[in-house]
């Protein structure tokens, strides 16, 4: 079982994401998280999924679109670091991605399916990473991290956004 990264494996900026996972088995966490997202989003109507709980905040559809984009980008970071690439990997402007994603024009079912494809791709990648590669370090947005940290960031970032959706779920209508 892959152990949670130690604090010296990542910049403090990533702490909230790493600790969102806790000490759970990360592979099972990712699989359970996928099922939880599918279940949660299947309970939303199209109208509910387009609602913003406050001005300037993302709708549930935009949030899932953001999660999908982030999973792909962060999986690339994981692949790069695990393979030993020492390139300073770039970040991304999440607002630009959401603003140009037109996620509110997508059906909830399409966004769910997209998430499942992105998550399955991430899970497939895990099978190609050797035990030694998990502690390889690389640089992501000028911050040194290990490969396993990036996996925890992927899961913790998704959990962060799902907690917001769950918290504001009663305000979606």
PDB file of C-alpha atoms in Angstrom:
ATOM      1  CA  UNK A   1       0.000   0.000   0.000  1.00  0.00           C
ATOM      2  CA  UNK A   2       1.253   3.453  -0.921  1.00  0.00           C
ATOM      3  CA  UNK A   3       1.900   5.548   2.184  1.00  0.00           C
ATOM      4  CA  UNK A   4       0.778   9.153   2.531  1.00  0.00           C
ATOM      5  CA  UNK A   5       3.620  11.543   1.661  1.00  0.00           C
ATOM      6  CA  UNK A   6       5.643  13.030   4.467  1.00  0.00           C
ATOM      7  CA  UNK A   7       5.531  16.801   5.004  1.00  0.00           C
ATOM      8  CA  UNK A   8       9.051  17.178   3.561  1.00  0.00           C
ATOM      9  CA  UNK A   9       7.834  15.786   0.197  1.00  0.00           C
ATOM     10  CA  UNK A  10       5.736  18.809  -0.737  1.00  0.00           C
ATOM     11  CA  UNK A  11       5.323  22.536  -0.333  1.00  0.00           C
ATOM     12  CA  UNK A  12       2.938  23.664   2.400  1.00  0.00           C
ATOM     13  CA  UNK A  13       0.565  24.991  -0.298  1.00  0.00           C
ATOM     14  CA  UNK A  14      -0.448  21.387  -1.024  1.00  0.00           C
ATOM     15  CA  UNK A  15      -1.050  20.400   2.617  1.00  0.00           C
ATOM     16  CA  UNK A  16      -4.830  20.823   2.516  1.00  0.00           C
ATOM     17  CA  UNK A  17      -5.101  18.487  -0.459  1.00  0.00           C
ATOM     18  CA  UNK A  18      -2.755  15.809   0.892  1.00  0.00           C
ATOM     19  CA  UNK A  19      -4.494  15.742   4.263  1.00  0.00           C
ATOM     20  CA  UNK A  20      -7.977  15.568   2.696  1.00  0.00           C
ATOM     21  CA  UNK A  21      -7.160  11.937   1.942  1.00  0.00           C
ATOM     22  CA  UNK A  22      -5.972  11.024   5.425  1.00  0.00           C
ATOM     23  CA  UNK A  23      -4.328   7.658   6.009  1.00  0.00           C
ATOM     24  CA  UNK A  24      -6.739   5.713   3.821  1.00  0.00           C
ATOM     25  CA  UNK A  25      -5.617   3.341   1.085  1.00  0.00           C
ATOM     26  CA  UNK A  26      -5.204   5.802  -1.791  1.00  0.00           C
ATOM     27  CA  UNK A  27      -6.200   3.331  -4.518  1.00  0.00           C
ATOM     28  CA  UNK A  28      -9.440   2.491  -2.742  1.00  0.00           C
ATOM     29  CA  UNK A  29      -9.993   6.154  -1.903  1.00  0.00           C
ATOM     30  CA  UNK A  30      -9.804   7.080  -5.605  1.00  0.00           C
ATOM     31  CA  UNK A  31     -12.245   4.325  -6.564  1.00  0.00           C
ATOM     32  CA  UNK A  32     -14.680   5.188  -3.772  1.00  0.00           C
ATOM     33  CA  UNK A  33     -14.408   8.854  -4.642  1.00  0.00           C
ATOM     34  CA  UNK A  34     -15.376   8.107  -8.222  1.00  0.00           C
ATOM     35  CA  UNK A  35     -18.498   6.286  -7.075  1.00  0.00           C
ATOM     36  CA  UNK A  36     -19.364   9.071  -4.630  1.00  0.00           C
ATOM     37  CA  UNK A  37     -19.141  11.706  -7.355  1.00  0.00           C
ATOM     38  CA  UNK A  38     -21.273   9.655  -9.725  1.00  0.00           C
ATOM     39  CA  UNK A  39     -23.874   9.170  -7.007  1.00  0.00           C
ATOM     40  CA  UNK A  40     -23.896  12.833  -5.945  1.00  0.00           C
ATOM     41  CA  UNK A  41     -24.160  14.226  -9.472  1.00  0.00           C
ATOM     42  CA  UNK A  42     -26.829  11.711 -10.449  1.00  0.00           C
ATOM     43  CA  UNK A  43     -29.033  13.246  -7.750  1.00  0.00           C
ATOM     44  CA  UNK A  44     -28.880  16.712  -9.350  1.00  0.00           C
ATOM     45  CA  UNK A  45     -31.279  17.961 -11.976  1.00  0.00           C
ATOM     46  CA  UNK A  46     -29.851  19.987 -14.853  1.00  0.00           C
ATOM     47  CA  UNK A  47     -31.222  23.161 -13.249  1.00  0.00           C
ATOM     48  CA  UNK A  48     -29.745  22.351  -9.845  1.00  0.00           C
ATOM     49  CA  UNK A  49     -26.369  21.563 -11.418  1.00  0.00           C
ATOM     50  CA  UNK A  50     -26.307  24.974 -13.154  1.00  0.00           C
ATOM     51  CA  UNK A  51     -27.159  26.963 -10.019  1.00  0.00           C
ATOM     52  CA  UNK A  52     -24.460  29.082  -8.354  1.00  0.00           C
ATOM     53  CA  UNK A  53     -24.771  29.148  -4.580  1.00  0.00           C
ATOM     54  CA  UNK A  54     -23.296  32.677  -4.517  1.00  0.00           C
ATOM     55  CA  UNK A  55     -22.338  35.333  -7.062  1.00  0.00           C
ATOM     56  CA  UNK A  56     -18.991  34.609  -8.676  1.00  0.00           C
ATOM     57  CA  UNK A  57     -18.955  30.975  -7.545  1.00  0.00           C
ATOM     58  CA  UNK A  58     -18.950  28.019  -9.903  1.00  0.00           C
ATOM     59  CA  UNK A  59     -22.035  25.939 -10.535  1.00  0.00           C
ATOM     60  CA  UNK A  60     -21.924  22.210  -9.765  1.00  0.00           C
ATOM     61  CA  UNK A  61     -21.446  21.578 -13.504  1.00  0.00           C
ATOM     62  CA  UNK A  62     -18.541  24.023 -13.664  1.00  0.00           C
ATOM     63  CA  UNK A  63     -17.039  22.447 -10.568  1.00  0.00           C
ATOM     64  CA  UNK A  64     -17.122  18.986 -12.125  1.00  0.00           C
ATOM     65  CA  UNK A  65     -15.685  20.376 -15.358  1.00  0.00           C
ATOM     66  CA  UNK A  66     -12.882  21.925 -13.304  1.00  0.00           C
ATOM     67  CA  UNK A  67     -12.277  18.615 -11.524  1.00  0.00           C
ATOM     68  CA  UNK A  68     -12.073  16.848 -14.902  1.00  0.00           C
ATOM     69  CA  UNK A  69      -9.592  19.368 -16.320  1.00  0.00           C
ATOM     70  CA  UNK A  70      -7.518  19.290 -13.135  1.00  0.00           C
ATOM     71  CA  UNK A  71      -7.402  15.495 -13.054  1.00  0.00           C
ATOM     72  CA  UNK A  72      -5.944  15.456 -16.569  1.00  0.00           C
ATOM     73  CA  UNK A  73      -3.381  18.159 -15.852  1.00  0.00           C
ATOM     74  CA  UNK A  74      -2.322  16.669 -12.538  1.00  0.00           C
ATOM     75  CA  UNK A  75      -2.104  13.181 -14.035  1.00  0.00           C
ATOM     76  CA  UNK A  76       0.358  14.607 -16.551  1.00  0.00           C
ATOM     77  CA  UNK A  77       2.342  16.020 -13.636  1.00  0.00           C
ATOM     78  CA  UNK A  78       2.274  12.573 -12.008  1.00  0.00           C
ATOM     79  CA  UNK A  79       3.460  10.855 -15.190  1.00  0.00           C
ATOM     80  CA  UNK A  80       6.251  13.380 -15.685  1.00  0.00           C
ATOM     81  CA  UNK A  81       7.574  13.219 -12.133  1.00  0.00           C
ATOM     82  CA  UNK A  82       7.281   9.418 -11.908  1.00  0.00           C
ATOM     83  CA  UNK A  83       9.268   9.091 -15.136  1.00  0.00           C
ATOM     84  CA  UNK A  84      12.027  11.334 -13.811  1.00  0.00           C
ATOM     85  CA  UNK A  85      11.350  14.476 -15.852  1.00  0.00           C
ATOM     86  CA  UNK A  86      12.999  17.432 -14.145  1.00  0.00           C
ATOM     87  CA  UNK A  87      11.202  20.091 -16.192  1.00  0.00           C
ATOM     88  CA  UNK A  88       9.506  22.746 -14.061  1.00  0.00           C
ATOM     89  CA  UNK A  89       5.955  21.735 -14.913  1.00  0.00           C
ATOM     90  CA  UNK A  90       3.551  24.618 -15.422  1.00  0.00           C
ATOM     91  CA  UNK A  91       0.410  25.379 -13.501  1.00  0.00           C
ATOM     92  CA  UNK A  92      -2.793  26.492 -15.139  1.00  0.00           C
ATOM     93  CA  UNK A  93      -5.294  29.284 -14.808  1.00  0.00           C
ATOM     94  CA  UNK A  94      -8.358  27.489 -13.468  1.00  0.00           C
ATOM     95  CA  UNK A  95     -10.634  30.469 -14.064  1.00  0.00           C
ATOM     96  CA  UNK A  96      -9.698  30.590 -17.739  1.00  0.00           C
ATOM     97  CA  UNK A  97     -10.316  26.866 -18.105  1.00  0.00           C
ATOM     98  CA  UNK A  98     -13.737  27.098 -16.453  1.00  0.00           C
ATOM     99  CA  UNK A  99     -14.690  30.262 -18.338  1.00  0.00           C
ATOM    100  CA  UNK A 100     -13.874  28.631 -21.668  1.00  0.00           C
ATOM    101  CA  UNK A 101     -15.150  25.157 -20.787  1.00  0.00           C
ATOM    102  CA  UNK A 102     -18.827  25.978 -21.360  1.00  0.00           C
ATOM    103  CA  UNK A 103     -19.641  23.309 -18.780  1.00  0.00           C
ATOM    104  CA  UNK A 104     -23.131  24.644 -18.092  1.00  0.00           C
ATOM    105  CA  UNK A 105     -23.991  23.778 -21.705  1.00  0.00           C
ATOM    106  CA  UNK A 106     -23.102  20.124 -21.061  1.00  0.00           C
ATOM    107  CA  UNK A 107     -25.525  17.615 -19.626  1.00  0.00           C
ATOM    108  CA  UNK A 108     -24.749  16.315 -16.151  1.00  0.00           C
ATOM    109  CA  UNK A 109     -24.493  12.773 -17.557  1.00  0.00           C
ATOM    110  CA  UNK A 110     -21.833  13.872 -20.054  1.00  0.00           C
ATOM    111  CA  UNK A 111     -19.768  15.545 -17.327  1.00  0.00           C
ATOM    112  CA  UNK A 112     -20.045  12.429 -15.156  1.00  0.00           C
ATOM    113  CA  UNK A 113     -18.911  10.221 -18.045  1.00  0.00           C
ATOM    114  CA  UNK A 114     -15.998  12.573 -18.708  1.00  0.00           C
ATOM    115  CA  UNK A 115     -14.978  12.376 -15.059  1.00  0.00           C
ATOM    116  CA  UNK A 116     -15.118   8.593 -15.147  1.00  0.00           C
ATOM    117  CA  UNK A 117     -12.882   8.476 -18.239  1.00  0.00           C
ATOM    118  CA  UNK A 118     -10.383  10.869 -16.671  1.00  0.00           C
ATOM    119  CA  UNK A 119     -10.354   8.916 -13.387  1.00  0.00           C
ATOM    120  CA  UNK A 120      -9.967   5.572 -15.161  1.00  0.00           C
ATOM    121  CA  UNK A 121      -7.012   7.002 -17.057  1.00  0.00           C
ATOM    122  CA  UNK A 122      -5.441   8.080 -13.769  1.00  0.00           C
ATOM    123  CA  UNK A 123      -6.046   4.645 -12.243  1.00  0.00           C
ATOM    124  CA  UNK A 124      -4.519   2.997 -15.300  1.00  0.00           C
ATOM    125  CA  UNK A 125      -1.440   5.193 -14.951  1.00  0.00           C
ATOM    126  CA  UNK A 126      -0.921   3.942 -11.392  1.00  0.00           C
ATOM    127  CA  UNK A 127      -0.333   0.428 -12.677  1.00  0.00           C
ATOM    128  CA  UNK A 128       2.626   1.649 -14.746  1.00  0.00           C
ATOM    129  CA  UNK A 129       4.458   3.328 -11.866  1.00  0.00           C
ATOM    130  CA  UNK A 130       7.132   1.271 -10.129  1.00  0.00           C
ATOM    131  CA  UNK A 131       7.487   1.339  -6.334  1.00  0.00           C
ATOM    132  CA  UNK A 132      10.765   3.284  -6.611  1.00  0.00           C
ATOM    133  CA  UNK A 133       9.154   5.927  -8.828  1.00  0.00           C
ATOM    134  CA  UNK A 134       6.629   6.991  -6.182  1.00  0.00           C
ATOM    135  CA  UNK A 135       9.340   8.808  -4.218  1.00  0.00           C
ATOM    136  CA  UNK A 136      10.967  10.437  -7.246  1.00  0.00           C
ATOM    137  CA  UNK A 137      10.912  14.185  -7.049  1.00  0.00           C
ATOM    138  CA  UNK A 138      10.096  16.750  -9.678  1.00  0.00           C
ATOM    139  CA  UNK A 139       9.088  20.369  -9.846  1.00  0.00           C
ATOM    140  CA  UNK A 140       5.491  21.488 -10.273  1.00  0.00           C
ATOM    141  CA  UNK A 141       4.843  25.224 -10.454  1.00  0.00           C
ATOM    142  CA  UNK A 142       8.286  25.922  -8.944  1.00  0.00           C
ATOM    143  CA  UNK A 143       7.606  23.571  -6.013  1.00  0.00           C
ATOM    144  CA  UNK A 144       9.466  20.291  -5.461  1.00  0.00           C
ATOM    145  CA  UNK A 145       7.131  17.310  -4.946  1.00  0.00           C
ATOM    146  CA  UNK A 146       7.262  13.536  -5.038  1.00  0.00           C
ATOM    147  CA  UNK A 147       5.175  11.501  -7.439  1.00  0.00           C
ATOM    148  CA  UNK A 148       3.076  10.090  -4.612  1.00  0.00           C
ATOM    149  CA  UNK A 149       2.353  13.610  -3.411  1.00  0.00           C
ATOM    150  CA  UNK A 150       0.813  14.414  -6.784  1.00  0.00           C
ATOM    151  CA  UNK A 151      -1.484  11.393  -6.526  1.00  0.00           C
ATOM    152  CA  UNK A 152      -2.637  12.611  -3.121  1.00  0.00           C
ATOM    153  CA  UNK A 153      -3.104  16.115  -4.538  1.00  0.00           C
ATOM    154  CA  UNK A 154      -5.348  14.697  -7.279  1.00  0.00           C
ATOM    155  CA  UNK A 155      -7.538  12.913  -4.740  1.00  0.00           C
ATOM    156  CA  UNK A 156      -7.472  15.722  -2.180  1.00  0.00           C
ATOM    157  CA  UNK A 157      -8.252  18.427  -4.727  1.00  0.00           C
ATOM    158  CA  UNK A 158     -11.299  16.488  -5.901  1.00  0.00           C
ATOM    159  CA  UNK A 159     -12.367  15.913  -2.300  1.00  0.00           C
ATOM    160  CA  UNK A 160     -11.998  19.625  -1.555  1.00  0.00           C
ATOM    161  CA  UNK A 161     -14.425  20.540  -4.324  1.00  0.00           C
ATOM    162  CA  UNK A 162     -16.842  17.748  -3.498  1.00  0.00           C
ATOM    163  CA  UNK A 163     -16.992  18.929   0.106  1.00  0.00           C
ATOM    164  CA  UNK A 164     -18.020  22.373  -1.154  1.00  0.00           C
ATOM    165  CA  UNK A 165     -20.754  20.872  -3.354  1.00  0.00           C
ATOM    166  CA  UNK A 166     -22.011  18.750  -0.436  1.00  0.00           C
ATOM    167  CA  UNK A 167     -21.927  21.722   1.947  1.00  0.00           C
ATOM    168  CA  UNK A 168     -23.877  23.986  -0.368  1.00  0.00           C
ATOM    169  CA  UNK A 169     -26.085  21.233  -1.772  1.00  0.00           C
ATOM    170  CA  UNK A 170     -29.116  22.498   0.095  1.00  0.00           C
ATOM    171  CA  UNK A 171     -28.681  25.840  -1.689  1.00  0.00           C
ATOM    172  CA  UNK A 172     -28.631  24.445  -5.234  1.00  0.00           C
ATOM    173  CA  UNK A 173     -32.250  25.294  -5.914  1.00  0.00           C
TER     174      UNK A 173
END
